Each structure stands twice: as C-alpha cells, then as structure tokens.
Amino acid sequence: MENSPLRQLPPELCNYIYELALTRDRPLVMFSCSGNPRQYPVSRQEYPLSLVRTCTVFHNDATQLFYAVNAFQFKLNTFPHDRADLEGAQLLASFLDMIGRTNTCALRSIVIDVGTIWHDQCSRTHRRLLRSLCDGLHGGRFRDLQACDIRVRTELQYQIWRSGIVGFTFELDMRNLGASLDRNGRQIREKKVRAAQLDGYDQQEERIMLSLQQLFEGLMREVGSYSSSELAS
C-alpha cells in the first residue's frame, strides 16, 4: 500500500483524512467483564477501523491518531451495592497495558463513570473503589497521560417517599483534585441552601441533604490525599 494515492498526499491532508475516518461523535465505552455476566445496551453502530488494518504502513500512520481524536469512557459496575466491582477499577490500567505506551501517550480524553451510589446502600467498597482508581493512575502510567484530560464521574442519590429522589452528580478532574473537590463541595452546599428555601421542605429532607453532603465529603476524603503532584510523581 506504499504506492496508494493516499500516501502521495501531503502529510497534513493525509492526517485530515485519517481523522475524518477514525473520529467518533461520542465516547467509546469500555466495560469490565469481571464478576457475574451482565447485559449492557450496545449500539449497532460499527467503528470502521478497517483503514488501520489495511496494511502495516496505514496501521503505523493512523493508530496513534485514533487514540488522540477519540474520547474513551470506562463504565464500572457498582451493582449490587454490597460488592462494587473493585476489579473494574483496574479496567483503565489493563486498557493502557493492552494498547502500549506509545498509544497511551496519544490519549487526550478519559472519563471513568462510577455510576450511581445510593446513600442507604453505600458501603466502604465504594470508597475503596474510588481510592483504587487513584492507585491505578499513580506512578508511571499517569506520566504517560500528561496530555490527557482524566475525569471521574459519579452520582449520589437518596429516595424520599414524599419528594422522590434527590441527589448530587459530581465530577472529579484528576489533574486538579483540590479545585475539583472545592467546586463540587460548594455546589452541594448551594443545592442544600436552595432546597431549604422550597415550600414543604421539612426536617427529614434537611437531615437527608446534610447526610448526602457528609457522604460526599467522606468519599472525597478517600481520594483527597492524592494531590496533583503526587499523581504526577
């Protein structure tokens, strides 16, 4: 394929064609296959990687670009709640080992979705899961991701019989943990104040909102000891 017309184009134009062929309009979702078999909704859309499989030349030219132009989302299993999927916390590390250091350095966007944590079923397992995520990013692997935006996303929820479900969705920027923790904590406090101003807000709901805030702070203490400098060391 070295004589392909594509190879005769200027490098900038050739890379632009690669990018058009390889870029997806939504994150590529990775699931953990550990534990009990589970069913997941899977799109029938095919991801056309035929180009990089055509020959060694195209593979070498375009593979890194594939990892650079796409976002990757890692979905962890947090159900059943009494045994959250700790093995899934190693999903990212396994993925990085599989694609190799060269492609790891090309990554630009990673989101780790921990899913929904229900307040009355939250256990120490979830805290260990969050800390395990930080452990997985600690050391050499994180140094290979210097150009990559890495975020951990989860949601705390509580069911109130009269008012339905209340909860907080938060996202941690693993490169700016301190600012990220402050921002999420501030949003929770503001939501608690706004809820207190609603008609029908009672002491039970106030206790629940306070409890959710305390739960968030407890979960964040598990990862708060990791500063950006520690993760990059």
mmCIF file with all atom_site columns, N, CA and C in Angstrom, residues 135-183:
data_model
loop_
_atom_site.group_PDB
_atom_site.id
_atom_site.type_symbol
_atom_site.label_atom_id
_atom_site.label_alt_id
_atom_site.label_comp_id
_atom_site.label_asym_id
_atom_site.label_entity_id
_atom_site.label_seq_id
_atom_site.pdbx_PDB_ins_code
_atom_site.Cartn_x
_atom_site.Cartn_y
_atom_site.Cartn_z
_atom_site.occupancy
_atom_site.B_iso_or_equiv
_atom_site.pdbx_formal_charge
_atom_site.auth_seq_id
_atom_site.auth_comp_id
_atom_site.auth_asym_id
_atom_site.auth_atom_id
_atom_site.pdbx_PDB_model_num
ATOM 1   N N  . ASP A 1 135 ? -5.136  4.819  42.769 1.00 0.00 ? 135 ASP A N  1
ATOM 2   C CA . ASP A 1 135 ? -3.960  3.957  42.756 1.00 0.00 ? 135 ASP A CA 1
ATOM 3   C C  . ASP A 1 135 ? -3.600  3.556  41.328 1.00 0.00 ? 135 ASP A C  1
ATOM 4   N N  . GLY A 1 136 ? -4.641  3.278  40.521 1.00 0.00 ? 136 GLY A N  1
ATOM 5   C CA . GLY A 1 136 ? -4.402  2.877  39.143 1.00 0.00 ? 136 GLY A CA 1
ATOM 6   C C  . GLY A 1 136 ? -3.768  3.973  38.312 1.00 0.00 ? 136 GLY A C  1
ATOM 7   N N  . LEU A 1 137 ? -3.988  5.236  38.706 1.00 0.00 ? 137 LEU A N  1
ATOM 8   C CA . LEU A 1 137 ? -3.424  6.363  37.971 1.00 0.00 ? 137 LEU A CA 1
ATOM 9   C C  . LEU A 1 137 ? -2.093  6.817  38.555 1.00 0.00 ? 137 LEU A C  1
ATOM 10  N N  . HIS A 1 138 ? -1.686  6.202  39.646 1.00 0.00 ? 138 HIS A N  1
ATOM 11  C CA . HIS A 1 138 ? -0.493  6.640  40.350 1.00 0.00 ? 138 HIS A CA 1
ATOM 12  C C  . HIS A 1 138 ? 0.758   6.111  39.642 1.00 0.00 ? 138 HIS A C  1
ATOM 13  N N  . GLY A 1 139 ? 1.772   6.924  39.573 1.00 0.00 ? 139 GLY A N  1
ATOM 14  C CA . GLY A 1 139 ? 3.059   6.460  39.081 1.00 0.00 ? 139 GLY A CA 1
ATOM 15  C C  . GLY A 1 139 ? 3.216   6.586  37.576 1.00 0.00 ? 139 GLY A C  1
ATOM 16  N N  . GLY A 1 140 ? 3.911   5.591  36.983 1.00 0.00 ? 140 GLY A N  1
ATOM 17  C CA . GLY A 1 140 ? 4.336   5.688  35.599 1.00 0.00 ? 140 GLY A CA 1
ATOM 18  C C  . GLY A 1 140 ? 3.222   5.869  34.598 1.00 0.00 ? 140 GLY A C  1
ATOM 19  N N  . ARG A 1 141 ? 2.106   5.159  34.805 1.00 0.00 ? 141 ARG A N  1
ATOM 20  C CA . ARG A 1 141 ? 1.015   5.265  33.834 1.00 0.00 ? 141 ARG A CA 1
ATOM 21  C C  . ARG A 1 141 ? 0.518   6.703  33.720 1.00 0.00 ? 141 ARG A C  1
ATOM 22  N N  . PHE A 1 142 ? 0.437   7.389  34.856 1.00 0.00 ? 142 PHE A N  1
ATOM 23  C CA . PHE A 1 142 ? -0.075  8.756  34.817 1.00 0.00 ? 142 PHE A CA 1
ATOM 24  C C  . PHE A 1 142 ? 0.891   9.674  34.089 1.00 0.00 ? 142 PHE A C  1
ATOM 25  N N  . ARG A 1 143 ? 2.181   9.411  34.217 1.00 0.00 ? 143 ARG A N  1
ATOM 26  C CA . ARG A 1 143 ? 3.164   10.226 33.499 1.00 0.00 ? 143 ARG A CA 1
ATOM 27  C C  . ARG A 1 143 ? 2.997   10.079 31.988 1.00 0.00 ? 143 ARG A C  1
ATOM 28  N N  . ASP A 1 144 ? 2.542   8.910  31.552 1.00 0.00 ? 144 ASP A N  1
ATOM 29  C CA . ASP A 1 144 ? 2.305   8.705  30.126 1.00 0.00 ? 144 ASP A CA 1
ATOM 30  C C  . ASP A 1 144 ? 1.039   9.398  29.650 1.00 0.00 ? 144 ASP A C  1
ATOM 31  N N  . LEU A 1 145 ? 0.227   9.926  30.580 1.00 0.00 ? 145 LEU A N  1
ATOM 32  C CA . LEU A 1 145 ? -1.036  10.577 30.238 1.00 0.00 ? 145 LEU A CA 1
ATOM 33  C C  . LEU A 1 145 ? -0.982  12.080 30.489 1.00 0.00 ? 145 LEU A C  1
ATOM 34  N N  . GLN A 1 146 ? 0.188   12.656 30.351 1.00 0.00 ? 146 GLN A N  1
ATOM 35  C CA . GLN A 1 146 ? 0.351   14.068 30.675 1.00 0.00 ? 146 GLN A CA 1
ATOM 36  C C  . GLN A 1 146 ? -0.524  14.973 29.812 1.00 0.00 ? 146 GLN A C  1
ATOM 37  N N  . ALA A 1 147 ? -0.805  14.566 28.582 1.00 0.00 ? 147 ALA A N  1
ATOM 38  C CA . ALA A 1 147 ? -1.611  15.401 27.691 1.00 0.00 ? 147 ALA A CA 1
ATOM 39  C C  . ALA A 1 147 ? -3.089  15.029 27.717 1.00 0.00 ? 147 ALA A C  1
ATOM 40  N N  . CYS A 1 148 ? -3.474  14.126 28.621 1.00 0.00 ? 148 CYS A N  1
ATOM 41  C CA . CYS A 1 148 ? -4.832  13.587 28.629 1.00 0.00 ? 148 CYS A CA 1
ATOM 42  C C  . CYS A 1 148 ? -5.671  14.211 29.741 1.00 0.00 ? 148 CYS A C  1
ATOM 43  N N  . ASP A 1 149 ? -6.909  14.570 29.411 1.00 0.00 ? 149 ASP A N  1
ATOM 44  C CA . ASP A 1 149 ? -7.880  15.049 30.394 1.00 0.00 ? 149 ASP A CA 1
ATOM 45  C C  . ASP A 1 149 ? -8.563  13.829 31.018 1.00 0.00 ? 149 ASP A C  1
ATOM 46  N N  . ILE A 1 150 ? -8.448  13.671 32.348 1.00 0.00 ? 150 ILE A N  1
ATOM 47  C CA . ILE A 1 150 ? -8.979  12.490 33.034 1.00 0.00 ? 150 ILE A CA 1
ATOM 48  C C  . ILE A 1 150 ? -9.991  12.931 34.081 1.00 0.00 ? 150 ILE A C  1
ATOM 49  N N  . ARG A 1 151 ? -11.206 12.383 33.992 1.00 0.00 ? 151 ARG A N  1
ATOM 50  C CA . ARG A 1 151 ? -12.267 12.756 34.928 1.00 0.00 ? 151 ARG A CA 1
ATOM 51  C C  . ARG A 1 151 ? -12.960 11.510 35.468 1.00 0.00 ? 151 ARG A C  1
ATOM 52  N N  . VAL A 1 152 ? -13.312 11.582 36.763 1.00 0.00 ? 152 VAL A N  1
ATOM 53  C CA . VAL A 1 152 ? -14.084 10.522 37.415 1.00 0.00 ? 152 VAL A CA 1
ATOM 54  C C  . VAL A 1 152 ? -15.467 11.079 37.709 1.00 0.00 ? 152 VAL A C  1
ATOM 55  N N  . ARG A 1 153 ? -16.509 10.380 37.267 1.00 0.00 ? 153 ARG A N  1
ATOM 56  C CA . ARG A 1 153 ? -17.882 10.874 37.391 1.00 0.00 ? 153 ARG A CA 1
ATOM 57  C C  . ARG A 1 153 ? -18.725 9.867  38.180 1.00 0.00 ? 153 ARG A C  1
ATOM 58  N N  . THR A 1 154 ? -19.533 10.370 39.107 1.00 0.00 ? 154 THR A N  1
ATOM 59  C CA . THR A 1 154 ? -20.458 9.506  39.839 1.00 0.00 ? 154 THR A CA 1
ATOM 60  C C  . THR A 1 154 ? -21.632 10.334 40.333 1.00 0.00 ? 154 THR A C  1
ATOM 61  N N  . GLU A 1 155 ? -22.614 9.659  40.908 1.00 0.00 ? 155 GLU A N  1
ATOM 62  C CA . GLU A 1 155 ? -23.820 10.327 41.396 1.00 0.00 ? 155 GLU A CA 1
ATOM 63  C C  . GLU A 1 155 ? -24.239 9.709  42.722 1.00 0.00 ? 155 GLU A C  1
ATOM 64  N N  . LEU A 1 156 ? -24.498 10.564 43.712 1.00 0.00 ? 156 LEU A N  1
ATOM 65  C CA . LEU A 1 156 ? -25.042 10.128 45.000 1.00 0.00 ? 156 LEU A CA 1
ATOM 66  C C  . LEU A 1 156 ? -26.537 10.390 44.993 1.00 0.00 ? 156 LEU A C  1
ATOM 67  N N  . GLN A 1 157 ? -27.333 9.381  45.370 1.00 0.00 ? 157 GLN A N  1
ATOM 68  C CA . GLN A 1 157 ? -28.778 9.565  45.359 1.00 0.00 ? 157 GLN A CA 1
ATOM 69  C C  . GLN A 1 157 ? -29.407 9.036  46.644 1.00 0.00 ? 157 GLN A C  1
ATOM 70  N N  . TYR A 1 158 ? -30.563 9.616  46.945 1.00 0.00 ? 158 TYR A N  1
ATOM 71  C CA . TYR A 1 158 ? -31.337 9.201  48.117 1.00 0.00 ? 158 TYR A CA 1
ATOM 72  C C  . TYR A 1 158 ? -32.813 9.296  47.743 1.00 0.00 ? 158 TYR A C  1
ATOM 73  N N  . GLN A 1 159 ? -33.584 8.265  48.099 1.00 0.00 ? 159 GLN A N  1
ATOM 74  C CA . GLN A 1 159 ? -35.013 8.263  47.787 1.00 0.00 ? 159 GLN A CA 1
ATOM 75  C C  . GLN A 1 159 ? -35.806 8.773  48.983 1.00 0.00 ? 159 GLN A C  1
ATOM 76  N N  . ILE A 1 160 ? -36.626 9.798  48.744 1.00 0.00 ? 160 ILE A N  1
ATOM 77  C CA . ILE A 1 160 ? -37.526 10.331 49.769 1.00 0.00 ? 160 ILE A CA 1
ATOM 78  C C  . ILE A 1 160 ? -38.948 9.956  49.377 1.00 0.00 ? 160 ILE A C  1
ATOM 79  N N  . TRP A 1 161 ? -39.685 9.368  50.296 1.00 0.00 ? 161 TRP A N  1
ATOM 80  C CA . TRP A 1 161 ? -41.018 8.848  49.972 1.00 0.00 ? 161 TRP A CA 1
ATOM 81  C C  . TRP A 1 161 ? -41.913 9.930  49.392 1.00 0.00 ? 161 TRP A C  1
ATOM 82  N N  . ARG A 1 162 ? -41.910 11.127 49.976 1.00 0.00 ? 162 ARG A N  1
ATOM 83  C CA . ARG A 1 162 ? -42.836 12.171 49.549 1.00 0.00 ? 162 ARG A CA 1
ATOM 84  C C  . ARG A 1 162 ? -42.308 12.969 48.362 1.00 0.00 ? 162 ARG A C  1
ATOM 85  N N  . SER A 1 163 ? -41.017 13.152 48.313 1.00 0.00 ? 163 SER A N  1
ATOM 86  C CA . SER A 1 163 ? -40.464 14.078 47.322 1.00 0.00 ? 163 SER A CA 1
ATOM 87  C C  . SER A 1 163 ? -39.744 13.396 46.164 1.00 0.00 ? 163 SER A C  1
ATOM 88  N N  . GLY A 1 164 ? -39.694 12.076 46.180 1.00 0.00 ? 164 GLY A N  1
ATOM 89  C CA . GLY A 1 164 ? -38.999 11.388 45.103 1.00 0.00 ? 164 GLY A CA 1
ATOM 90  C C  . GLY A 1 164 ? -37.518 11.239 45.401 1.00 0.00 ? 164 GLY A C  1
ATOM 91  N N  . ILE A 1 165 ? -36.693 11.395 44.375 1.00 0.00 ? 165 ILE A N  1
ATOM 92  C CA . ILE A 1 165 ? -35.257 11.163 44.502 1.00 0.00 ? 165 ILE A CA 1
ATOM 93  C C  . ILE A 1 165 ? -34.515 12.495 44.524 1.00 0.00 ? 165 ILE A C  1
ATOM 94  N N  . VAL A 1 166 ? -33.613 12.615 45.479 1.00 0.00 ? 166 VAL A N  1
ATOM 95  C CA . VAL A 1 166 ? -32.705 13.757 45.493 1.00 0.00 ? 166 VAL A CA 1
ATOM 96  C C  . VAL A 1 166 ? -31.290 13.216 45.357 1.00 0.00 ? 166 VAL A C  1
ATOM 97  N N  . GLY A 1 167 ? -30.414 14.016 44.824 1.00 0.00 ? 167 GLY A N  1
ATOM 98  C CA . GLY A 1 167 ? -29.056 13.529 44.672 1.00 0.00 ? 167 GLY A CA 1
ATOM 99  C C  . GLY A 1 167 ? -28.116 14.594 44.168 1.00 0.00 ? 167 GLY A C  1
ATOM 100 N N  . PHE A 1 168 ? -26.848 14.239 44.155 1.00 0.00 ? 168 PHE A N  1
ATOM 101 C CA . PHE A 1 168 ? -25.789 15.115 43.673 1.00 0.00 ? 168 PHE A CA 1
ATOM 102 C C  . PHE A 1 168 ? -24.990 14.364 42.613 1.00 0.00 ? 168 PHE A C  1
ATOM 103 N N  . THR A 1 169 ? -24.774 14.989 41.499 1.00 0.00 ? 169 THR A N  1
ATOM 104 C CA . THR A 1 169 ? -23.868 14.453 40.491 1.00 0.00 ? 169 THR A CA 1
ATOM 105 C C  . THR A 1 169 ? -22.570 15.241 40.564 1.00 0.00 ? 169 THR A C  1
ATOM 106 N N  . PHE A 1 170 ? -21.463 14.550 40.660 1.00 0.00 ? 170 PHE A N  1
ATOM 107 C CA . PHE A 1 170 ? -20.201 15.284 40.726 1.00 0.00 ? 170 PHE A CA 1
ATOM 108 C C  . PHE A 1 170 ? -19.159 14.639 39.826 1.00 0.00 ? 170 PHE A C  1
ATOM 109 N N  . GLU A 1 171 ? -18.200 15.447 39.446 1.00 0.00 ? 171 GLU A N  1
ATOM 110 C CA . GLU A 1 171 ? -17.150 15.027 38.533 1.00 0.00 ? 171 GLU A CA 1
ATOM 111 C C  . GLU A 1 171 ? -15.821 15.535 39.067 1.00 0.00 ? 171 GLU A C  1
ATOM 112 N N  . LEU A 1 172 ? -14.853 14.645 39.132 1.00 0.00 ? 172 LEU A N  1
ATOM 113 C CA . LEU A 1 172 ? -13.532 15.000 39.636 1.00 0.00 ? 172 LEU A CA 1
ATOM 114 C C  . LEU A 1 172 ? -12.549 15.122 38.486 1.00 0.00 ? 172 LEU A C  1
ATOM 115 N N  . ASP A 1 173 ? -11.869 16.236 38.435 1.00 0.00 ? 173 ASP A N  1
ATOM 116 C CA . ASP A 1 173 ? -10.780 16.428 37.493 1.00 0.00 ? 173 ASP A CA 1
ATOM 117 C C  . ASP A 1 173 ? -9.519  15.909 38.173 1.00 0.00 ? 173 ASP A C  1
ATOM 118 N N  . MET A 1 174 ? -9.002  14.777 37.693 1.00 0.00 ? 174 MET A N  1
ATOM 119 C CA . MET A 1 174 ? -7.895  14.117 38.381 1.00 0.00 ? 174 MET A CA 1
ATOM 120 C C  . MET A 1 174 ? -6.603  14.916 38.311 1.00 0.00 ? 174 MET A C  1
ATOM 121 N N  . ARG A 1 175 ? -6.539  15.921 37.452 1.00 0.00 ? 175 ARG A N  1
ATOM 122 C CA . ARG A 1 175 ? -5.330  16.745 37.381 1.00 0.00 ? 175 ARG A CA 1
ATOM 123 C C  . ARG A 1 175 ? -5.413  17.957 38.295 1.00 0.00 ? 175 ARG A C  1
ATOM 124 N N  . ASN A 1 176 ? -6.615  18.269 38.737 1.00 0.00 ? 176 ASN A N  1
ATOM 125 C CA . ASN A 1 176 ? -6.804  19.415 39.625 1.00 0.00 ? 176 ASN A CA 1
ATOM 126 C C  . ASN A 1 176 ? -7.743  19.003 40.755 1.00 0.00 ? 176 ASN A C  1
ATOM 127 N N  . LEU A 1 177 ? -7.295  18.016 41.538 1.00 0.00 ? 177 LEU A N  1
ATOM 128 C CA . LEU A 1 177 ? -8.170  17.439 42.557 1.00 0.00 ? 177 LEU A CA 1
ATOM 129 C C  . LEU A 1 177 ? -8.613  18.471 43.579 1.00 0.00 ? 177 LEU A C  1
ATOM 130 N N  . GLY A 1 178 ? -7.680  19.308 44.038 1.00 0.00 ? 178 GLY A N  1
ATOM 131 C CA . GLY A 1 178 ? -8.030  20.273 45.073 1.00 0.00 ? 178 GLY A CA 1
ATOM 132 C C  . GLY A 1 178 ? -9.155  21.193 44.635 1.00 0.00 ? 178 GLY A C  1
ATOM 133 N N  . ALA A 1 179 ? -8.992  21.821 43.464 1.00 0.00 ? 179 ALA A N  1
ATOM 134 C CA . ALA A 1 179 ? -10.017 22.728 42.951 1.00 0.00 ? 179 ALA A CA 1
ATOM 135 C C  . ALA A 1 179 ? -11.303 21.983 42.639 1.00 0.00 ? 179 ALA A C  1
ATOM 136 N N  . SER A 1 180 ? -11.174 20.746 42.153 1.00 0.00 ? 180 SER A N  1
ATOM 137 C CA . SER A 1 180 ? -12.353 19.953 41.811 1.00 0.00 ? 180 SER A CA 1
ATOM 138 C C  . SER A 1 180 ? -13.163 19.600 43.051 1.00 0.00 ? 180 SER A C  1
ATOM 139 N N  . LEU A 1 181 ? -12.495 19.219 44.126 1.00 0.00 ? 181 LEU A N  1
ATOM 140 C CA . LEU A 1 181 ? -13.187 18.904 45.381 1.00 0.00 ? 181 LEU A CA 1
ATOM 141 C C  . LEU A 1 181 ? -13.875 20.139 45.940 1.00 0.00 ? 181 LEU A C  1
ATOM 142 N N  . ASP A 1 182 ? -13.188 21.275 45.889 1.00 0.00 ? 182 ASP A N  1
ATOM 143 C CA . ASP A 1 182 ? -13.786 22.521 46.389 1.00 0.00 ? 182 ASP A CA 1
ATOM 144 C C  . ASP A 1 182 ? -15.030 22.890 45.585 1.00 0.00 ? 182 ASP A C  1
ATOM 145 N N  . ARG A 1 183 ? -14.950 22.749 44.273 1.00 0.00 ? 183 ARG A N  1
ATOM 146 C CA . ARG A 1 183 ? -16.076 23.129 43.417 1.00 0.00 ? 183 ARG A CA 1
ATOM 147 C C  . ARG A 1 183 ? -17.289 22.238 43.673 1.00 0.00 ? 183 ARG A C  1
#
